[in-house]
Structures are given as structure tokens and as C-alpha cells.
mmCIF file of C-alpha atoms and ligand atoms in Angstrom:
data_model
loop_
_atom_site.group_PDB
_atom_site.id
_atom_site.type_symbol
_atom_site.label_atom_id
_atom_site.label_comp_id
_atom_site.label_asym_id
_atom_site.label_seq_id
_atom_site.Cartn_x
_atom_site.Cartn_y
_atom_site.Cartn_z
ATOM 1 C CA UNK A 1 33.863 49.605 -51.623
ATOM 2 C CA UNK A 2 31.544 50.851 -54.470
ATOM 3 C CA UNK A 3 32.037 53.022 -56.835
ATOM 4 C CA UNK A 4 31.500 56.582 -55.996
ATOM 5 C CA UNK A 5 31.241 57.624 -60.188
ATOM 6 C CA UNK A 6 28.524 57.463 -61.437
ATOM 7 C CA UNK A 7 28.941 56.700 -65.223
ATOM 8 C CA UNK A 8 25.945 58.213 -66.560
ATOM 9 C CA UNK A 9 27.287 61.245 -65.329
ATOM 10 C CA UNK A 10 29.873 61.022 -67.761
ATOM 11 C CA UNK A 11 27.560 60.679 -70.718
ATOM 12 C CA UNK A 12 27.318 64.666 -71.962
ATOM 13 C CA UNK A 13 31.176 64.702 -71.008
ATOM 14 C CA UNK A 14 31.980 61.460 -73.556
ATOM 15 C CA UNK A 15 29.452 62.558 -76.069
ATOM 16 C CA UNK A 16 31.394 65.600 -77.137
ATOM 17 C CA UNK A 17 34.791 63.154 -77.691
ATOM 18 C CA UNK A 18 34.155 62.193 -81.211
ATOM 19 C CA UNK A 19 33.393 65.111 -82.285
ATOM 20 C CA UNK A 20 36.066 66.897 -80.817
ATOM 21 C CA UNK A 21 38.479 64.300 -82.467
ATOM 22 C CA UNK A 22 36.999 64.318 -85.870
ATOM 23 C CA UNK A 23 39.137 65.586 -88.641
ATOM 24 C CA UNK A 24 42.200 66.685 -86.424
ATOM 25 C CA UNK A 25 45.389 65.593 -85.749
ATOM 26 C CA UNK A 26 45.576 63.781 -82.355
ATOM 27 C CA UNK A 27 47.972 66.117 -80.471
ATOM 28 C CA UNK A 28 47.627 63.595 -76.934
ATOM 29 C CA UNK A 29 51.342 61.613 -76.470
ATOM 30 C CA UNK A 30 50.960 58.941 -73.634
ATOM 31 C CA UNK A 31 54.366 58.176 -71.985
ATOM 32 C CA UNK A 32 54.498 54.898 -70.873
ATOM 33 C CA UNK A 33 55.875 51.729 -69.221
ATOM 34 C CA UNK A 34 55.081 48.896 -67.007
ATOM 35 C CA UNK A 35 58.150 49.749 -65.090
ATOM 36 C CA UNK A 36 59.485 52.462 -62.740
ATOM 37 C CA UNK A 37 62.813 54.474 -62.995
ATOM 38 C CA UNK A 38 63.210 53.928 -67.161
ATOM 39 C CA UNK A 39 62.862 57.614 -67.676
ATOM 40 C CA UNK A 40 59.152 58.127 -68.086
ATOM 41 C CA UNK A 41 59.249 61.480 -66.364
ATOM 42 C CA UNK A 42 62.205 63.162 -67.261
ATOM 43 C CA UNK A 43 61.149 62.385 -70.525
ATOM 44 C CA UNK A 44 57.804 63.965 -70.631
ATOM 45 C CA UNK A 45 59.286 66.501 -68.542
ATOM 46 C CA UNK A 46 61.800 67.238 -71.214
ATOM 47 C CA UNK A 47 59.744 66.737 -74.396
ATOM 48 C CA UNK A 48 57.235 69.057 -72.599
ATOM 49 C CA UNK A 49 59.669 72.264 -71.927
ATOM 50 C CA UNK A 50 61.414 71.829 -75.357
ATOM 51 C CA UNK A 51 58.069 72.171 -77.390
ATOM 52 C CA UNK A 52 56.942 75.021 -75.263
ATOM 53 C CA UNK A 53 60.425 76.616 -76.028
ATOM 54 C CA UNK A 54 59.693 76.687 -79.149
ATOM 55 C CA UNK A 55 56.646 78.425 -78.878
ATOM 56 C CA UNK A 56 53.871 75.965 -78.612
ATOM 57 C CA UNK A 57 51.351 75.560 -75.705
ATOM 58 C CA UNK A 58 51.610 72.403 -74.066
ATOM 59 C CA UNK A 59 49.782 70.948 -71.315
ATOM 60 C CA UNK A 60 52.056 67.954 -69.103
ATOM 61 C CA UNK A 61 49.587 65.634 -66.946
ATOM 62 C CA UNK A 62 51.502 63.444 -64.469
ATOM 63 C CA UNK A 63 49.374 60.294 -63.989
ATOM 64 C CA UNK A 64 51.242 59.103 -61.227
ATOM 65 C CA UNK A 65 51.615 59.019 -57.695
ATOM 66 C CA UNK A 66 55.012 59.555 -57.877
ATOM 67 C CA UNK A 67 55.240 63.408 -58.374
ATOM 68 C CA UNK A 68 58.465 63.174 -60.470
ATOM 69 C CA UNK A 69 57.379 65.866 -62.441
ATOM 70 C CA UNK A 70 57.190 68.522 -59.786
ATOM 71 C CA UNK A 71 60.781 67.698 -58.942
ATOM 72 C CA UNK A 72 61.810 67.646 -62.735
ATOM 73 C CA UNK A 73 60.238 71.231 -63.470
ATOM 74 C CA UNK A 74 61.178 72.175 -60.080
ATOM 75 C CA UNK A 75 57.585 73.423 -58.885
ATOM 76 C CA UNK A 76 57.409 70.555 -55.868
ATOM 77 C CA UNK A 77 57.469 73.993 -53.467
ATOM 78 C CA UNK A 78 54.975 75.724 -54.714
ATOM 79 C CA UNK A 79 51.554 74.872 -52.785
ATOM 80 C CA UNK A 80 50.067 77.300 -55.670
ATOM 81 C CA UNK A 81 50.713 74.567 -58.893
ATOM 82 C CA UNK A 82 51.932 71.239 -56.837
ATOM 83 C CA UNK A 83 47.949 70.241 -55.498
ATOM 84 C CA UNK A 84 49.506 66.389 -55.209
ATOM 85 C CA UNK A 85 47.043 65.722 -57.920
ATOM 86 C CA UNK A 86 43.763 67.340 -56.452
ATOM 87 C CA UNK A 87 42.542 68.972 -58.778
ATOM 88 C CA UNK A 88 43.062 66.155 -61.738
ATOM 89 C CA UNK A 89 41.216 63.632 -59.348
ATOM 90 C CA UNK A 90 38.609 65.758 -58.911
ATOM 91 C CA UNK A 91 37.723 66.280 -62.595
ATOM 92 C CA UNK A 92 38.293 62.713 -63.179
ATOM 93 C CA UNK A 93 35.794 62.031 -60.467
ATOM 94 C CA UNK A 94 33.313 64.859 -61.201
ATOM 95 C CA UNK A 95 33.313 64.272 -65.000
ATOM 96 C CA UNK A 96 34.855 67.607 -65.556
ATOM 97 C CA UNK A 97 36.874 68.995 -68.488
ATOM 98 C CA UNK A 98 40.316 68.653 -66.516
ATOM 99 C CA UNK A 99 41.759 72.438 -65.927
ATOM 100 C CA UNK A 100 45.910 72.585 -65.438
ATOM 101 C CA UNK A 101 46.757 73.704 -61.866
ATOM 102 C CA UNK A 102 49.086 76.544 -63.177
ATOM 103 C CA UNK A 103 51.804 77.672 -66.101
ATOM 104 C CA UNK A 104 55.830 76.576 -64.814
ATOM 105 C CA UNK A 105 56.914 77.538 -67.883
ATOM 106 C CA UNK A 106 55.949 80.536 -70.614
ATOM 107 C CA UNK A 107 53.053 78.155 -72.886
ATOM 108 C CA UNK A 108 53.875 74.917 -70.192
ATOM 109 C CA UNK A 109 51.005 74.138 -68.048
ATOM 110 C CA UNK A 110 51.077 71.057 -65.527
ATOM 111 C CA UNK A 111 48.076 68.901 -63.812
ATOM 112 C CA UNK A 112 50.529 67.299 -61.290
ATOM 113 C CA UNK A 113 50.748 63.634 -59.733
ATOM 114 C CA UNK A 114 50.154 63.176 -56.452
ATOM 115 C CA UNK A 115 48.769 61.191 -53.649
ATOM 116 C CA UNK A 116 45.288 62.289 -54.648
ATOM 117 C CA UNK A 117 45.971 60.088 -57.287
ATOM 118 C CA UNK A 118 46.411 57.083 -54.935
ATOM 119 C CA UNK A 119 43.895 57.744 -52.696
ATOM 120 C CA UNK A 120 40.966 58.171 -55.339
ATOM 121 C CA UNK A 121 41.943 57.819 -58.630
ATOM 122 C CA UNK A 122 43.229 53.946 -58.583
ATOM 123 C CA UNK A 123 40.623 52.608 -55.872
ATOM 124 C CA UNK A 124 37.669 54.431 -58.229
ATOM 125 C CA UNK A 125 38.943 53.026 -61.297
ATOM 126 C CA UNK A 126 39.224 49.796 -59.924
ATOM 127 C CA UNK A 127 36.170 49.785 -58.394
ATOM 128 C CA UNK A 128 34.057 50.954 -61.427
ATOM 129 C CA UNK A 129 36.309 48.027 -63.284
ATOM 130 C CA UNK A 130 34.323 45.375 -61.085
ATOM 131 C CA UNK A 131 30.979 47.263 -61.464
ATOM 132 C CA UNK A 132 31.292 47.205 -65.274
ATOM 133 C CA UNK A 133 32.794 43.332 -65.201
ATOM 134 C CA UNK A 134 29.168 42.823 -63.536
ATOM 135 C CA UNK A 135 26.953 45.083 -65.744
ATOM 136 C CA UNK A 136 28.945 44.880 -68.924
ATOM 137 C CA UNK A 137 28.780 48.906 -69.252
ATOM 138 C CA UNK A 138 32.382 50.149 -70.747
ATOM 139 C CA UNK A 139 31.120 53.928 -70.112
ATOM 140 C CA UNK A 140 33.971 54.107 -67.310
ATOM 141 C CA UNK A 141 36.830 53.667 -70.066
ATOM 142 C CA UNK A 142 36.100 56.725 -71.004
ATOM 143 C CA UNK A 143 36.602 58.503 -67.932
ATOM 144 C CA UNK A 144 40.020 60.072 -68.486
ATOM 145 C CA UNK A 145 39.750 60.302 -72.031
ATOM 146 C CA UNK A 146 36.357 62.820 -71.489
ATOM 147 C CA UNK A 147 38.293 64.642 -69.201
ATOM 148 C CA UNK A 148 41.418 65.376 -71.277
ATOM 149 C CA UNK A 149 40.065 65.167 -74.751
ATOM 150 C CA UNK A 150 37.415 67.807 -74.075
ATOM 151 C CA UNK A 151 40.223 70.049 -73.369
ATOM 152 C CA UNK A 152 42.766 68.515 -76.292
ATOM 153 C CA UNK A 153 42.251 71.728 -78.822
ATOM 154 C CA UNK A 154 43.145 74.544 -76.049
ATOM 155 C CA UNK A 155 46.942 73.275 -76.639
ATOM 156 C CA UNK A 156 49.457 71.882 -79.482
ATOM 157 C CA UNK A 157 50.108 68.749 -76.847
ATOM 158 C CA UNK A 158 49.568 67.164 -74.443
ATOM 159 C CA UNK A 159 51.635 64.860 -73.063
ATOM 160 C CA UNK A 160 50.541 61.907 -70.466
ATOM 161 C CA UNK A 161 52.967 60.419 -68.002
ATOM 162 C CA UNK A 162 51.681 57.488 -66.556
ATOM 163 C CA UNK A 163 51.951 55.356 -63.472
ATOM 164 C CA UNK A 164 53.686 52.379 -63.984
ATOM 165 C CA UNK A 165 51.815 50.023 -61.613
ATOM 166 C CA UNK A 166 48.458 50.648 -62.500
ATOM 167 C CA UNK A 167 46.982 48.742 -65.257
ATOM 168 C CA UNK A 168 43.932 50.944 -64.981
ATOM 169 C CA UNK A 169 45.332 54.231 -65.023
ATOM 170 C CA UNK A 170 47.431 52.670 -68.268
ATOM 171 C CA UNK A 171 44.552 51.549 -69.881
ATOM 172 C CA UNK A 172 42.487 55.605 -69.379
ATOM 173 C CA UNK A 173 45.672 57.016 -70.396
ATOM 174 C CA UNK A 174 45.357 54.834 -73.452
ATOM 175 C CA UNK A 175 41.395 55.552 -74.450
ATOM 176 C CA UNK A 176 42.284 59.301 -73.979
ATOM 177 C CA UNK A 177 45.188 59.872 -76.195
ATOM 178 C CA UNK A 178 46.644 59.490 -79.542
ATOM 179 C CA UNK A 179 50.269 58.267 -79.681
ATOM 180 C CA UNK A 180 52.009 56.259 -77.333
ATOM 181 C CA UNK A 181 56.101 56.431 -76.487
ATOM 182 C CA UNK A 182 57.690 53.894 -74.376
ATOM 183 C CA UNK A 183 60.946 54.889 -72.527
ATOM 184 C CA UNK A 184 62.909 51.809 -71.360
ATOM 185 C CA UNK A 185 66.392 50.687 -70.391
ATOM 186 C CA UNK A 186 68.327 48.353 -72.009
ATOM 187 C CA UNK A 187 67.685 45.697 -69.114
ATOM 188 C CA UNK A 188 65.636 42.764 -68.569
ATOM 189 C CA UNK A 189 62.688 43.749 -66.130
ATOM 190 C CA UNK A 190 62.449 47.504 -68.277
ATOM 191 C CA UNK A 191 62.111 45.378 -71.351
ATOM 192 C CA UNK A 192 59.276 43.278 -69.596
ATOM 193 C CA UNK A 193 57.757 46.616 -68.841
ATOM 194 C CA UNK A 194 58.030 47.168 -72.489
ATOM 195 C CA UNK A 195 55.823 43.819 -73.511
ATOM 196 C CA UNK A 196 53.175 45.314 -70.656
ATOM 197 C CA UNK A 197 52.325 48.044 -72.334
ATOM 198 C CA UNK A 198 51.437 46.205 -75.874
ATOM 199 C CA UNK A 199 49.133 44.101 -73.785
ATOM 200 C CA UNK A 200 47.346 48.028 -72.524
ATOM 201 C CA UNK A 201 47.339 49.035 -75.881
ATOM 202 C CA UNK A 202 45.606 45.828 -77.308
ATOM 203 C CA UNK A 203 43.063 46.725 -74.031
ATOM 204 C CA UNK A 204 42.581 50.251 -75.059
ATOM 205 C CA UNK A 205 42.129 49.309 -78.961
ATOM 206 C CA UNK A 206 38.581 48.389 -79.354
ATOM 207 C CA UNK A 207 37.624 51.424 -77.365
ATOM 208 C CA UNK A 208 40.367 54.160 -78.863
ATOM 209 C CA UNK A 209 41.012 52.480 -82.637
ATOM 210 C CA UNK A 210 43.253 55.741 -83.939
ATOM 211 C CA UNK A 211 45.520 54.877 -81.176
ATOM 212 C CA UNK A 212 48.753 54.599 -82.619
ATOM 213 C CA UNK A 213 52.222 53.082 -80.903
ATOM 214 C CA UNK A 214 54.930 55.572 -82.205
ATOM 215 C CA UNK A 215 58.265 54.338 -81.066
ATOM 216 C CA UNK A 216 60.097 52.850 -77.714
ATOM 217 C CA UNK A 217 63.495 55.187 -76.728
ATOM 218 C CA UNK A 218 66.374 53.870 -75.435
ATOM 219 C CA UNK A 219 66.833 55.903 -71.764
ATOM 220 C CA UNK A 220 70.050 56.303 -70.081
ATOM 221 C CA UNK A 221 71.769 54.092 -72.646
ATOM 222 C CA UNK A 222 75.527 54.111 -72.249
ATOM 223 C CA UNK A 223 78.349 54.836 -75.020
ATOM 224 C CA UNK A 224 78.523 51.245 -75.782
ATOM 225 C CA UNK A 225 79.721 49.983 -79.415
ATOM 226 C CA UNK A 226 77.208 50.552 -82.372
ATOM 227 C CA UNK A 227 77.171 46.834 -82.818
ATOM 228 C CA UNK A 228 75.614 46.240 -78.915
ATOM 229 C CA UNK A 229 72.874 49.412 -79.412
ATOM 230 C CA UNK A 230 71.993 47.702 -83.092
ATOM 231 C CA UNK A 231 71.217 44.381 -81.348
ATOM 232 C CA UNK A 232 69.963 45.840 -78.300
ATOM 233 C CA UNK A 233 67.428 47.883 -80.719
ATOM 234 C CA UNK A 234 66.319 44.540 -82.685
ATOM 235 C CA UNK A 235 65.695 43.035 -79.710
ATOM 236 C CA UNK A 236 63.595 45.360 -78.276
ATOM 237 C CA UNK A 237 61.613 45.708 -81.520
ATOM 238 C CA UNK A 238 61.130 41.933 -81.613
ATOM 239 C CA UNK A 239 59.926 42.584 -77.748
ATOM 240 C CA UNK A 240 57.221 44.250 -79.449
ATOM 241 C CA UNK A 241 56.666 42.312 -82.297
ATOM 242 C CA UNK A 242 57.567 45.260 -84.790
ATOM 243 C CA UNK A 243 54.414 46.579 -83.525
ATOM 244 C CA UNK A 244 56.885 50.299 -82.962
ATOM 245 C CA UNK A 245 60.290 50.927 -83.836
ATOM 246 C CA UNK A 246 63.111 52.318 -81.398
ATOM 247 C CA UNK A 247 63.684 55.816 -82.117
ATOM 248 C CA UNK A 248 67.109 56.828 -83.930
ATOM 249 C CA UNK A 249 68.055 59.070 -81.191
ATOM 250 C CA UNK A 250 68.651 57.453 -77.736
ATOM 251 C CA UNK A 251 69.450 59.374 -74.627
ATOM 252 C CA UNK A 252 72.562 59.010 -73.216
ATOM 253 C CA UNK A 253 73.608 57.807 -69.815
ATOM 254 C CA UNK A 254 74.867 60.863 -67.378
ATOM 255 C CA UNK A 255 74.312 60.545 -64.297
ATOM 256 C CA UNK A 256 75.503 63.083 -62.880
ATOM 257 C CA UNK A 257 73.657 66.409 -64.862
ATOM 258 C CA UNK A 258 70.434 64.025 -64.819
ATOM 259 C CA UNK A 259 70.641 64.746 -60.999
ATOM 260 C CA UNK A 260 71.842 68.329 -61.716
ATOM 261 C CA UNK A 261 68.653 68.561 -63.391
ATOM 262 C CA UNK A 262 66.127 66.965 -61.207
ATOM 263 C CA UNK A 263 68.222 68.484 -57.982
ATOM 264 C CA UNK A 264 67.678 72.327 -59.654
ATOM 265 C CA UNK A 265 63.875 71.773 -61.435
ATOM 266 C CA UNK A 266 65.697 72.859 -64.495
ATOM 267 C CA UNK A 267 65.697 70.443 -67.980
ATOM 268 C CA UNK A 268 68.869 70.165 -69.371
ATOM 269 C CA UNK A 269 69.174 72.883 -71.671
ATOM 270 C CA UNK A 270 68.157 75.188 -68.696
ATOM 271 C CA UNK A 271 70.807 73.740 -67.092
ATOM 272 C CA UNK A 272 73.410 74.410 -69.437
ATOM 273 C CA UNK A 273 72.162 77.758 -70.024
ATOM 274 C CA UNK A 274 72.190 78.332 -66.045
ATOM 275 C CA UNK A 275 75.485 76.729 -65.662
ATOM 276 C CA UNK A 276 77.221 79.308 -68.790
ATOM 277 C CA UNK A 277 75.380 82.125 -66.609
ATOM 278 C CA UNK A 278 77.076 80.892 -63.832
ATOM 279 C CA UNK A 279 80.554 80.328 -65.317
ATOM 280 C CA UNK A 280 80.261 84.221 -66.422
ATOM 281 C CA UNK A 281 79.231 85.670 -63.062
ATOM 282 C CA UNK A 282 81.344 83.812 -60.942
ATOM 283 C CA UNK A 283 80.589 82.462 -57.718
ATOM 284 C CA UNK A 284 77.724 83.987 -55.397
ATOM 285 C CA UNK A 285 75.998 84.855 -58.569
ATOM 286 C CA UNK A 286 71.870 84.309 -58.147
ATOM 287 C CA UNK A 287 70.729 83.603 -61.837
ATOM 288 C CA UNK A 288 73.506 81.246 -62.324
ATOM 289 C CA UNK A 289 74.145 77.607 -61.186
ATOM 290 C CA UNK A 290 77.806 76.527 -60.356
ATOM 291 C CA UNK A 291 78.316 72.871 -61.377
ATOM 292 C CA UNK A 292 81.427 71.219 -62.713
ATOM 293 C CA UNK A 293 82.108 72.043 -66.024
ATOM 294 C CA UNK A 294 82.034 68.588 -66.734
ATOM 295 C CA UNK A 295 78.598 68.402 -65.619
ATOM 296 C CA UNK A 296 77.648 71.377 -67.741
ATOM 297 C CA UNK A 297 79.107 69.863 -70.901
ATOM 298 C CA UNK A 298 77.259 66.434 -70.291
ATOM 299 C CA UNK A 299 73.723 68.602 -69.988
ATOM 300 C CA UNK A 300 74.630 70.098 -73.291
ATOM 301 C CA UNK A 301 74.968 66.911 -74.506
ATOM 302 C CA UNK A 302 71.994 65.461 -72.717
ATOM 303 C CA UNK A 303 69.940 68.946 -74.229
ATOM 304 C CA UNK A 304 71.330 67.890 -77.504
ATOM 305 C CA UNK A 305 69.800 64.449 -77.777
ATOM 306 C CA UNK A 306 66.465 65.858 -76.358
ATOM 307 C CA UNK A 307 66.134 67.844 -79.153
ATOM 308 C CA UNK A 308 67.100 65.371 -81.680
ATOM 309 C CA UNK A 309 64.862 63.179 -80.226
ATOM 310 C CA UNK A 310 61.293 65.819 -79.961
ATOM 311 C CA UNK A 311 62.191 66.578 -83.502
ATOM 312 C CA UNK A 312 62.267 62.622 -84.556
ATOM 313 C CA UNK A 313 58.981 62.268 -82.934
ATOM 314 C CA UNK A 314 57.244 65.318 -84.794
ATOM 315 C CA UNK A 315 58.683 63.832 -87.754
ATOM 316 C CA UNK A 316 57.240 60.599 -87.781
ATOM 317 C CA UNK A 317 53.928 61.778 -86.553
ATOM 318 C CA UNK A 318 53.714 64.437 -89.442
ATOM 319 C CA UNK A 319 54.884 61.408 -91.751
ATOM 320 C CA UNK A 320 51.983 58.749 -90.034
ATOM 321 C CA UNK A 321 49.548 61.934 -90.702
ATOM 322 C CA UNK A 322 50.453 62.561 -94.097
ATOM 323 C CA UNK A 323 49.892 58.883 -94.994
ATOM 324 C CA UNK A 324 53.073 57.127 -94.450
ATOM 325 C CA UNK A 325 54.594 55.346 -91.843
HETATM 326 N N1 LIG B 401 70.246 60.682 -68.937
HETATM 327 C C1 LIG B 401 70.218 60.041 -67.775
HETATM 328 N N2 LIG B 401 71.236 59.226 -67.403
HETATM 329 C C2 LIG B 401 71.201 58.559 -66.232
HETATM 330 N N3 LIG B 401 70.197 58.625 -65.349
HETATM 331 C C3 LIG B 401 69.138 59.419 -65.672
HETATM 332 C C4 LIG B 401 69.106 60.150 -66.881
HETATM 333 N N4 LIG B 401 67.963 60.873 -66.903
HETATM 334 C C5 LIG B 401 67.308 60.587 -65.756
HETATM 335 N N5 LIG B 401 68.004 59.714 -65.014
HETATM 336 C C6 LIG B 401 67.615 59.187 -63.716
HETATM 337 O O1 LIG B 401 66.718 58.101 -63.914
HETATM 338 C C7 LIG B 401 65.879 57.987 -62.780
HETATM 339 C C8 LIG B 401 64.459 57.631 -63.172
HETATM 340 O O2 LIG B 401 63.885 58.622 -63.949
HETATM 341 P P1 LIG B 401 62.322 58.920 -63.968
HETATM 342 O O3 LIG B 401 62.114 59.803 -65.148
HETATM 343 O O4 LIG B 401 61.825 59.396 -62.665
HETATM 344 O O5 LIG B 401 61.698 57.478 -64.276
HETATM 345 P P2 LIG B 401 60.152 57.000 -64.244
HETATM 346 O O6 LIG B 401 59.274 58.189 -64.438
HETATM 347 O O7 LIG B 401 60.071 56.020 -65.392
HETATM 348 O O8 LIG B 401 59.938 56.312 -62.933
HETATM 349 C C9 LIG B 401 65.996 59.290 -62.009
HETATM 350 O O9 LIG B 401 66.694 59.011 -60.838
HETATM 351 C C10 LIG B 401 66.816 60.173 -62.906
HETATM 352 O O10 LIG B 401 67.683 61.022 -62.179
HETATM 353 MG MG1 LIG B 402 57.723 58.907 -63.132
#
């Protein structure tokens, strides 16, 4: 199959990136790993509705098949927002400034995943891989990061959630943005997803040098000893070679409100919020959810940590900014 981009096209498109970068704080967070189910989505699902909360404008842009946003924001019914990634492949493959598909939240705009994505996205990239092994033209890095970075300034973040399988998707999401988070479980094959994504970021280097690896989070993580999460932390820090370190705040393991959440399209705190709203109305009520209490208290706890842990990461990036590390 041959490549249906051409790269030229994307010349005007990638000239405008520098400028557009020059002077000003990179506000593009690429969520990451190698491996499925380690929390990449619920993450930048999460980090995404708490910054809007708090009154910023943030765009979320699921690069992935999977869709897991949709579910996580709970807009997978509405044919208006959820275009299975149409529009997103489209301005990837028309060398267009990438436009969100619709606001799910007040200042929270989506470009959702989909099987667009599939279909187009990963056969194109890998075709144009094979063209430029050939003509030794790396104009098709750039095709994500002209599509998002042209747009970067309209919001405070944006926040990329990216396929695990695809090494090519990995590496755009890479070129395009500014700080990378891994998510990852505490088990062997997550922790191999871990070491996949230094290899991306040593791809995405020479073309995207400001790139900057901010931290790995320990997902789902249960209430285990301090002792077993402080060697379970050095080891995944030696996994990257102290290249990042693990983030003080990990999430914790709860089953049962992460499935509240994703079941409802609510985040956490929504769901604690609904649940109160719920326990006050009584049953029948239409604004409020009725869950176990149990499973209320474990969302507050869940909302907790999120915020702990999208306050640690606008901590260290305002400390990397300011100079230190
Ligand atoms: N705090 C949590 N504790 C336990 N399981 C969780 C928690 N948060 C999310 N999960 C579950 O983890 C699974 C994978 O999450 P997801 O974000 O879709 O991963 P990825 O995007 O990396 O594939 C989902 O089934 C989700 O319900
Ligand atoms: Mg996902």
C-alpha cells in the first residue's frame, strides 16, 4: 500500500511549529505505555476533568483505538462528540490544525479514539515510515505534532493518551508534545511497557529535543507496606535508568468505584459528588447515583489521590520551568 500523505503537504503546517513553541511553556502531556490496562486512560481522563474543574481549558486527545475515553467521560452515546476518531484522522491525514469534536465538560474538549484510528491512522503512518526508510525524508514525524501543536496555545493542556501497541503512533505523540507520564502497575509485563517507552522517547529526541520525561505513577497500587511501595518505586526508577522518578502520590487500588466510574462516565470526584446527591434524595432520585456507601467513600478516596497527584505534576513542571529539576 503507499502512502496516501503527501509530506510536502505538511510543510506550511510544520513550518509554523517552532515558532509557535518558542518562548512558551510546553503545555502538551503525553500519557503513555507500551502496555494496555495500566491506567493510561482513566488517568488522562482524570487529570483532564480535574484541571478543567479548576478553571482551565483543556483539550484530551485519545490516540487509541480503544475508545476508553468515551466510556471514562461517559460521552460513548453521543454520535454528536464520539466520531470513533474521524475527525482526528482526518486532520492528521489532511495536514490540518486538529479541531476537538465537542466540549463534555465546562473548558474540557475531547478528539476521541476510535476505529478511524485503526483503519487510517496506523496503516498511513506505517506506510509513510517505509517511504521515508527509502527516501531518508523525516517530514512525516512531524505529522501529529503539526496537527496538535498548531493548536497548543488555544488551551492550558493538552493531554495525549496513546495507543499502546503502536510504536508509530508513540513515537508522533512524542514529536508533538512536551512532557511525558507513564502509568504502570507494579507487575512484570507493565514494567516492560515501562522500558518501551524510554526506547520512543530516545526515537522522538533528535526530532523533539525539549521533550522532557516527567515521572512514571504507580496505578491501581494496593495498600501494601511502605517498605514493598519503596522498593517497588526503586525498581521501577532503575527500569528507567533514573531517566524519571515515580511520582509521590500513587493511585490506589479500588476496584470497585473504578468501575462505578467508568460504568456512569463520571471521574471520581463526580462520583462522590453524585453518590452524596444520591444519599440525600433517596432512591428514584435522577441527579443522584445510588452506590454502596462503601463505594462512595473509596471514590473519595480515589478523587483524593487524583488531586494530589495533578497538583504533584504542576509542581514539578513549574519547578523544571523555573530552572530546577
Ligand atoms: N484505581 C483503580 N483500581 C483498580 N482498577 C482500576 C482503577 N482505575 C481504573 N481501573 C481499571 O483499570 C482498567 C484499565 O484502565 P485503562 O485506563 O483503560 O487502561 P489503559 O488505558 O492503559 O489501557 C480498567 O478496567 C479500569 O476500570
Ligand atoms: Mg486506554
Amino acid at each position: 500500500m503507499a502512502a496516501a500523505v503527501n509530506v510536502a503537504d505538511l510543510e506550511p503546517l510544520r513550518q509554523r511549529v517552532p515558532s509557535l513553541r518558542d518562548g512558551s511553556a510546553g503545555n502538551i502531556i503525553v500519557i503513555c505505555n507500551g502496555k494496555g490496562g495500566v491506567g493510561k486512560s482513566t488517568l488522562a481522563s482524570h487529570l483532564a476533568a480535574g484541571w478543567a474543574f479548576s478553571g482551565a481549558r483543556v483539550l484530551l486527545v485519545e490516540m487509541d483505538p480503544q475508545a476508553n475515553t468515551a466510556e471514562d467521560l461517559g460521552f460513548t452515546a453521543n454520535g454528536g462528540i464520539n466520531d470513533n476518531g474521524k475527525r482526528q484522522a482526518d486532520a492528521v491525514l489532511q495536514c490540518l490544525p486538529l479541531e476537538p469534536a465537542g466540549e463534555v465538560r465546562p473548558g474540557l474538549w475531547v478528539a476521541p479514539g476510535g476505529a478511524y484510528l485503526e483503519d487510517v491512522i496506523t496503516e498511513e503512518l506505517y506506510c509513510q515510515r517505509r517511504a521515508a526508510s527509502q527516501s531518508g525524508d523525516p517530514t512525516w514525524m512531524y505529522m501529529y505534532a503539526s496537527t496538535i501543536r498548531t493548536i497548543a496555545r488555544e488551551y492550558d493542556w493538552i493531554i495525549l493518551d496513546v495507543a499502546p501497541g503502536s510504536a508509530v503512533l508513540q513515537v508522533q505523540a512524542m514529536v508533538a508534545g512536551d512532557w511525558v507520564i507513564v502509568p504502570t502497575r507494579s507487575d512484570v509485563s507493565s514494567r516492560k511497557g515501562l522500558r518501551t517507552v524510554t526506547r520512543r522517547i530516545a526515537e522522538a529526541l533528535p526530532y523533539n529535543p525539549d521533550l522532557t520525561f516527567l515521572g512514571i505513577v504507580l496505578f491501581a497500587v494496593g495498600a501494601s507496606a511502605s517498605r514493598v511501595q519503596a522498593r517497588i518505586r526503586s525498581a521501577l526508577e532503575s527500569d528507567v535508568q533514573g531517566a524519571a522518578p515515580v511520582f509521590d502520590t500513587a493511585i490506589r487500588h479500588v476496584e470497585a468505584a473504578a468501575q462505578a466510574c467508568r460504568t456512569h462516565g463520571l471521574v471520581a470526584s463526580e462520583v462522590e459528588h453524585a453518590a452524596r446527591a444520591g444519599e440525600r434524595e433517596g432512591s428514584g432520585a435522577h441527579a443522584g447515583l445510588s452506590v454502596d456507601a462503601s463505594v462512595r467513600k473509596s471514590a473519595a478516596a480515589l478523587a483524593k489521590d487524583y488531586r494530589s497527584l495533578a497538583y504533584e505534576i504542576l509542581g514539578r513542571i513549574g519547578r523544571i520551568n523555573a530552572g530546577g529539576s
